[in-house]
Coordinates of C-alpha atoms and ligand atoms in Angstrom, one line a residue:
Y724 CA 118.5 56.3 120.7
E725 CA 115.3 54.4 119.7
M726 CA 115.0 56.8 116.7
S727 CA 118.5 56.4 115.5
G728 CA 118.2 52.6 116.0
R729 CA 115.2 52.6 113.7
I730 CA 116.9 54.8 111.2
S731 CA 119.9 52.6 111.0
S732 CA 117.8 49.5 110.6
S733 CA 115.9 51.1 107.8
L734 CA 119.2 52.1 106.3
A735 CA 120.4 48.5 106.5
Q736 CA 117.2 47.4 104.9
L737 CA 117.6 50.0 102.1
T738 CA 121.1 48.9 101.5
E739 CA 119.9 45.3 101.2
E740 CA 117.1 46.2 98.8
K741 CA 119.6 48.2 96.8
S742 CA 122.0 45.3 96.4
K743 CA 119.1 43.0 95.4
L744 CA 118.0 45.5 92.8
L745 CA 121.6 45.9 91.5
E746 CA 121.8 42.1 91.2
A747 CA 118.5 41.9 89.3
V748 CA 119.7 44.6 86.9
A749 CA 123.0 42.8 86.4
R750 CA 121.1 39.6 85.7
L751 CA 118.8 41.4 83.2
Q752 CA 121.8 42.9 81.4
E753 CA 123.4 39.5 81.2
L754 CA 120.2 38.0 79.7
E755 CA 120.0 40.8 77.3
Q756 CA 123.6 40.2 76.3
Q757 CA 122.9 36.5 75.8
Q758 CA 119.9 37.3 73.7
K759 CA 121.8 39.6 71.5
Q760 CA 124.5 37.0 71.1
F761 CA 121.9 34.4 70.2
I762 CA 120.4 36.6 67.5
G763 CA 123.8 37.5 66.2
N764 CA 124.8 33.8 66.0
I765 CA 121.5 32.7 64.5
S766 CA 121.6 35.4 61.8
H767 CA 125.1 34.3 60.9
E768 CA 124.0 30.6 60.8
L769 CA 121.0 31.5 58.6
K770 CA 123.1 33.5 56.2
T771 CA 125.6 30.7 55.3
P772 CA 123.1 28.2 53.8
L773 CA 121.1 31.0 52.2
T774 CA 124.2 32.4 50.5
S775 CA 124.9 28.9 49.1
I776 CA 121.3 28.5 47.9
L777 CA 121.5 31.8 46.2
A778 CA 124.8 31.0 44.5
Y779 CA 123.5 27.7 43.2
T780 CA 120.3 29.3 42.0
D781 CA 122.5 31.7 39.9
L782 CA 124.3 28.7 38.5
L783 CA 121.1 26.9 37.5
D784 CA 120.8 29.1 34.4
M785 CA 124.4 28.4 33.3
Y786 CA 123.9 24.6 33.9
R787 CA 120.7 24.5 31.9
D788 CA 122.2 22.2 29.2
D789 CA 124.1 19.9 31.5
P790 CA 121.9 17.4 33.4
G791 CA 124.7 16.2 35.6
L792 CA 125.6 19.7 36.8
L793 CA 121.9 20.5 37.2
E794 CA 121.4 17.5 39.4
E795 CA 124.4 18.3 41.5
A796 CA 123.1 21.9 42.0
G797 CA 119.7 20.6 42.9
K798 CA 121.2 18.3 45.5
Q799 CA 123.2 21.1 47.1
I800 CA 120.2 23.4 47.2
G801 CA 118.2 20.6 48.9
K802 CA 121.0 20.0 51.4
E803 CA 121.3 23.6 52.4
A804 CA 117.5 24.0 52.6
E805 CA 117.4 21.0 54.9
R806 CA 120.0 22.6 57.1
L807 CA 118.0 25.9 57.2
Y808 CA 114.9 23.9 58.2
G809 CA 116.7 22.1 61.0
L810 CA 118.2 25.3 62.3
V811 CA 114.9 27.2 62.3
E812 CA 113.1 24.3 64.0
K813 CA 115.7 24.0 66.8
A814 CA 116.0 27.7 67.3
L815 CA 112.2 28.0 67.6
K816 CA 112.1 25.3 70.1
L817 CA 114.9 26.7 72.1
S818 CA 113.5 30.2 72.2
S819 CA 110.0 28.9 73.3
M820 CA 111.5 26.9 76.1
D821 CA 111.3 29.7 78.6
V822 CA 107.6 29.9 78.4
Y823 CA 107.0 26.2 77.9
E824 CA 105.0 24.8 80.8
F825 CA 106.2 21.3 81.5
E826 CA 103.5 20.7 84.2
T827 CA 100.7 21.0 81.7
H828 CA 102.3 18.5 79.3
A829 CA 103.8 16.0 81.7
K830 CA 102.2 12.7 82.5
S831 CA 103.2 9.1 83.2
V832 CA 104.1 7.7 79.9
S833 CA 105.1 4.2 78.7
L834 CA 108.6 4.6 77.5
L835 CA 108.9 1.7 75.1
P836 CA 106.7 3.0 72.2
L837 CA 108.3 6.5 72.5
L838 CA 111.9 5.1 72.2
Q839 CA 110.8 2.9 69.4
E840 CA 109.2 5.9 67.6
A841 CA 112.5 7.9 68.0
A842 CA 114.5 5.0 66.6
D843 CA 112.0 4.6 63.7
R844 CA 112.3 8.3 62.7
L845 CA 116.1 7.8 62.4
Q846 CA 116.1 4.4 60.7
A847 CA 116.4 5.8 57.1
K848 CA 119.2 8.1 58.0
A849 CA 121.1 5.3 59.7
E850 CA 120.8 3.2 56.6
R851 CA 122.0 6.2 54.4
H852 CA 125.1 6.5 56.6
G853 CA 125.7 2.7 56.6
V854 CA 125.2 2.6 60.4
E855 CA 123.4 -0.2 62.2
M856 CA 121.0 0.8 64.9
V857 CA 120.3 -1.7 67.7
S858 CA 117.7 -1.2 70.4
T859 CA 117.7 -3.1 73.7
L860 CA 114.6 -1.8 75.4
E861 CA 112.8 -2.5 78.7
E862 CA 109.2 -1.8 79.6
G863 CA 108.8 1.1 82.0
S864 CA 107.1 4.4 82.6
V865 CA 108.6 7.8 83.2
W866 CA 107.1 11.2 84.1
A867 CA 107.6 13.2 81.0
D868 CA 106.2 15.1 78.0
P869 CA 106.0 12.4 75.4
E870 CA 106.8 14.7 72.4
N871 CA 109.8 16.2 74.2
L872 CA 111.1 12.8 75.1
I873 CA 111.0 11.6 71.5
H874 CA 112.7 14.8 70.5
M875 CA 115.5 14.4 73.0
V876 CA 116.3 10.8 72.0
Q877 CA 116.0 11.7 68.3
N878 CA 118.6 14.4 68.7
L879 CA 121.1 12.0 70.5
L880 CA 120.5 9.3 67.9
D881 CA 120.9 11.8 65.1
N882 CA 124.3 12.8 66.4
A883 CA 125.3 9.2 67.1
I884 CA 124.6 8.5 63.4
K885 CA 126.2 11.7 62.0
Y886 CA 129.4 11.3 63.9
N887 CA 129.8 7.6 63.4
K888 CA 132.1 5.7 61.1
P889 CA 130.9 3.7 58.1
G890 CA 129.9 0.3 59.2
G891 CA 129.5 1.7 62.8
K892 CA 126.8 1.0 65.3
V893 CA 124.4 2.9 67.5
L894 CA 122.9 1.3 70.5
L895 CA 119.8 2.6 72.3
S896 CA 119.0 1.1 75.7
N897 CA 117.2 2.0 78.9
E898 CA 117.4 1.0 82.5
A899 CA 115.5 1.9 85.6
V900 CA 117.7 2.7 88.6
R901 CA 117.2 3.9 92.2
D902 CA 119.3 6.6 93.9
Q903 CA 120.4 6.6 97.6
D904 CA 117.2 8.5 98.6
G905 CA 115.1 5.7 97.1
Q906 CA 113.9 7.8 94.2
G907 CA 113.5 6.0 90.9
W908 CA 115.0 7.2 87.7
M909 CA 115.1 6.0 84.1
N910 CA 118.4 6.1 82.3
I911 CA 118.1 6.2 78.5
T912 CA 121.5 5.5 76.9
V913 CA 122.7 6.2 73.4
R914 CA 126.0 4.6 72.7
D915 CA 127.9 5.0 69.4
T916 CA 131.0 3.6 67.8
G917 CA 131.8 7.0 66.3
I918 CA 134.7 9.4 66.1
G919 CA 134.4 10.5 69.8
I920 CA 134.7 14.0 71.3
P921 CA 138.1 15.5 72.1
E922 CA 138.6 16.0 75.8
E923 CA 139.0 19.8 75.6
A924 CA 135.6 20.0 73.9
R925 CA 133.6 17.8 76.3
A926 CA 132.7 20.6 78.7
K927 CA 131.4 22.8 75.9
I928 CA 129.2 20.6 73.8
F929 CA 126.1 21.6 75.6
D930 CA 126.6 25.3 75.0
P931 CA 124.4 26.9 72.2
F932 CA 126.2 27.1 68.8
Y933 CA 129.2 25.2 70.0
T934 CA 130.5 22.7 67.4
V935 CA 133.7 20.7 67.9
S936 CA 135.1 21.7 64.6
D937 CA 133.3 23.5 61.8
D938 CA 134.0 21.0 59.1
R939 CA 133.0 17.9 61.2
S940 CA 129.7 19.6 62.1
R941 CA 128.9 21.5 58.9
A942 CA 129.5 18.5 56.7
H943 CA 126.4 17.1 58.4
G944 CA 124.3 20.3 58.6
G945 CA 125.2 20.8 62.2
T946 CA 124.4 23.9 64.0
G947 CA 125.4 23.4 67.6
L948 CA 121.8 23.7 68.8
G949 CA 121.0 20.0 69.2
L950 CA 122.6 19.2 72.5
P951 CA 121.6 22.5 74.2
L952 CA 118.1 21.7 73.3
V953 CA 118.3 18.2 74.7
K954 CA 119.8 19.6 77.9
G955 CA 117.1 22.3 78.2
L956 CA 114.3 19.8 77.7
A957 CA 115.8 17.3 80.1
E958 CA 116.1 19.9 82.9
K959 CA 112.6 21.1 82.3
Q960 CA 111.5 17.6 83.0
G961 CA 113.4 17.4 86.3
G962 CA 116.1 15.3 84.7
T963 CA 119.6 15.6 83.2
V964 CA 121.6 14.6 80.2
E965 CA 125.3 13.9 80.3
L966 CA 128.2 12.7 78.2
A967 CA 129.1 9.6 80.2
A968 CA 132.1 8.6 78.2
S969 CA 133.9 9.4 75.0
G970 CA 137.0 8.2 73.3
P971 CA 138.4 6.9 70.0
E972 CA 136.0 4.0 70.2
G973 CA 132.9 6.2 70.5
S974 CA 130.7 8.1 72.9
I975 CA 128.0 7.4 75.4
F976 CA 125.2 9.9 76.2
V977 CA 122.7 9.3 79.0
I978 CA 119.4 11.0 79.6
T979 CA 118.0 10.6 83.2
L980 CA 114.4 11.2 83.9
P981 CA 112.2 10.7 87.0
L982 CA 110.1 7.6 87.0
Q983 CA 107.2 9.3 88.8
R984 CA 105.9 12.8 89.2
P985 CA 108.4 14.6 91.5
E986 CA 106.8 15.2 94.9
H987 CA 108.6 18.6 95.2
P988 CA 109.2 19.7 91.6
E989 CA 111.1 22.8 92.8
T990 CA 113.7 20.7 94.5
I991 CA 114.3 18.6 91.4
S992 CA 117.0 20.1 89.3
A993 CA 120.0 19.2 87.3
G994 CA 122.4 17.3 89.5
N995 CA 119.9 15.4 91.5
S996 CA 120.1 12.3 89.4
P997 CA 122.0 9.3 90.6
Ligands
ADP1199 P1 125.4 19.8 65.9 O1 124.2 20.4 65.2 O2 126.7 20.4 65.4 O3 125.5 18.3 65.8 P2 125.1 19.5 68.7 O4 124.8 20.5 69.7 O5 124.1 18.3 68.6 O6 125.3 20.2 67.4 O7 126.5 18.9 69.1 C1 127.6 19.7 69.4 C2 128.9 19.1 68.9 O8 129.3 18.0 69.6 C3 128.9 18.7 67.4 O9 129.3 19.7 66.6 C4 129.8 17.5 67.4 O10 131.1 17.9 67.0 C5 129.8 17.0 68.8 N1 129.1 15.7 69.0 C6 127.8 15.6 69.4 N2 127.4 14.3 69.5 C7 128.5 13.6 69.2 C8 128.8 12.2 69.0 N3 127.8 11.2 69.3 N4 130.0 11.8 68.6 C9 131.0 12.7 68.3 N5 130.8 14.1 68.4 C10 129.6 14.5 68.8

């Protein structure tokens, strides 16, 4: 009896190990699938602007004697090259996120100069789009990687400008809050008076390569990698990003980050914010 008891307990153990292994294999297959899809998507996205650049390069010769057409071709080539650059930059950042060690880059940082820096980097673009950018900022520190923080806010501001209306506004503000457990968080809010995000698209805007409509995004060199990047970076820092509201009068995005170093970093994850 003792022997058969031991055998059946080892069998149970084996069965458990087996199901764990199968689970791990399934997860790996899923990751592999995602990776393949990512590469497929990115190749497609790279091809579009490159095809345009090549087509305009061909035309340059024909346009040689027409300064107007030459200038137009030059502009288009520049625009497509900028799109390529943005795409490659975001893809590189997204793909390096898995090995990125937040702990080694995180520290207590003063928020004000970082938000100011993000706004400064977008000021020229706002002017080009005829959009007014207003910041209402408070002093305060957060536990974050300063470069990443600037990057996240920059991405939200960039969208708020791109998807705005002429004469529209972008408001950047921040506010420290406390949740029921007494933990302090910083909300960084980007509000715009833009075109809004249709209800059926709201759940998907944080998915890689998702764009609400090809023409609305492509017209601005959009790739659908901006918001996934913001989400990944926010979660790496023990925070979150969400679309707080959207409608015909505009959208509100909120990044929430811990004020201090999380005591138990492993327990901090998306969804713990207030
Ligand atoms: P993209 O490079 O296309 O801007 P994002 O990942 O940053 O990619 O955004 C995904 C989609 O969400 C965009 O294609 C755009 O349609 C929509 N979107 C993002 N931010 C805003 C905003 N502030 N107002 C309206 N639509 C937005």
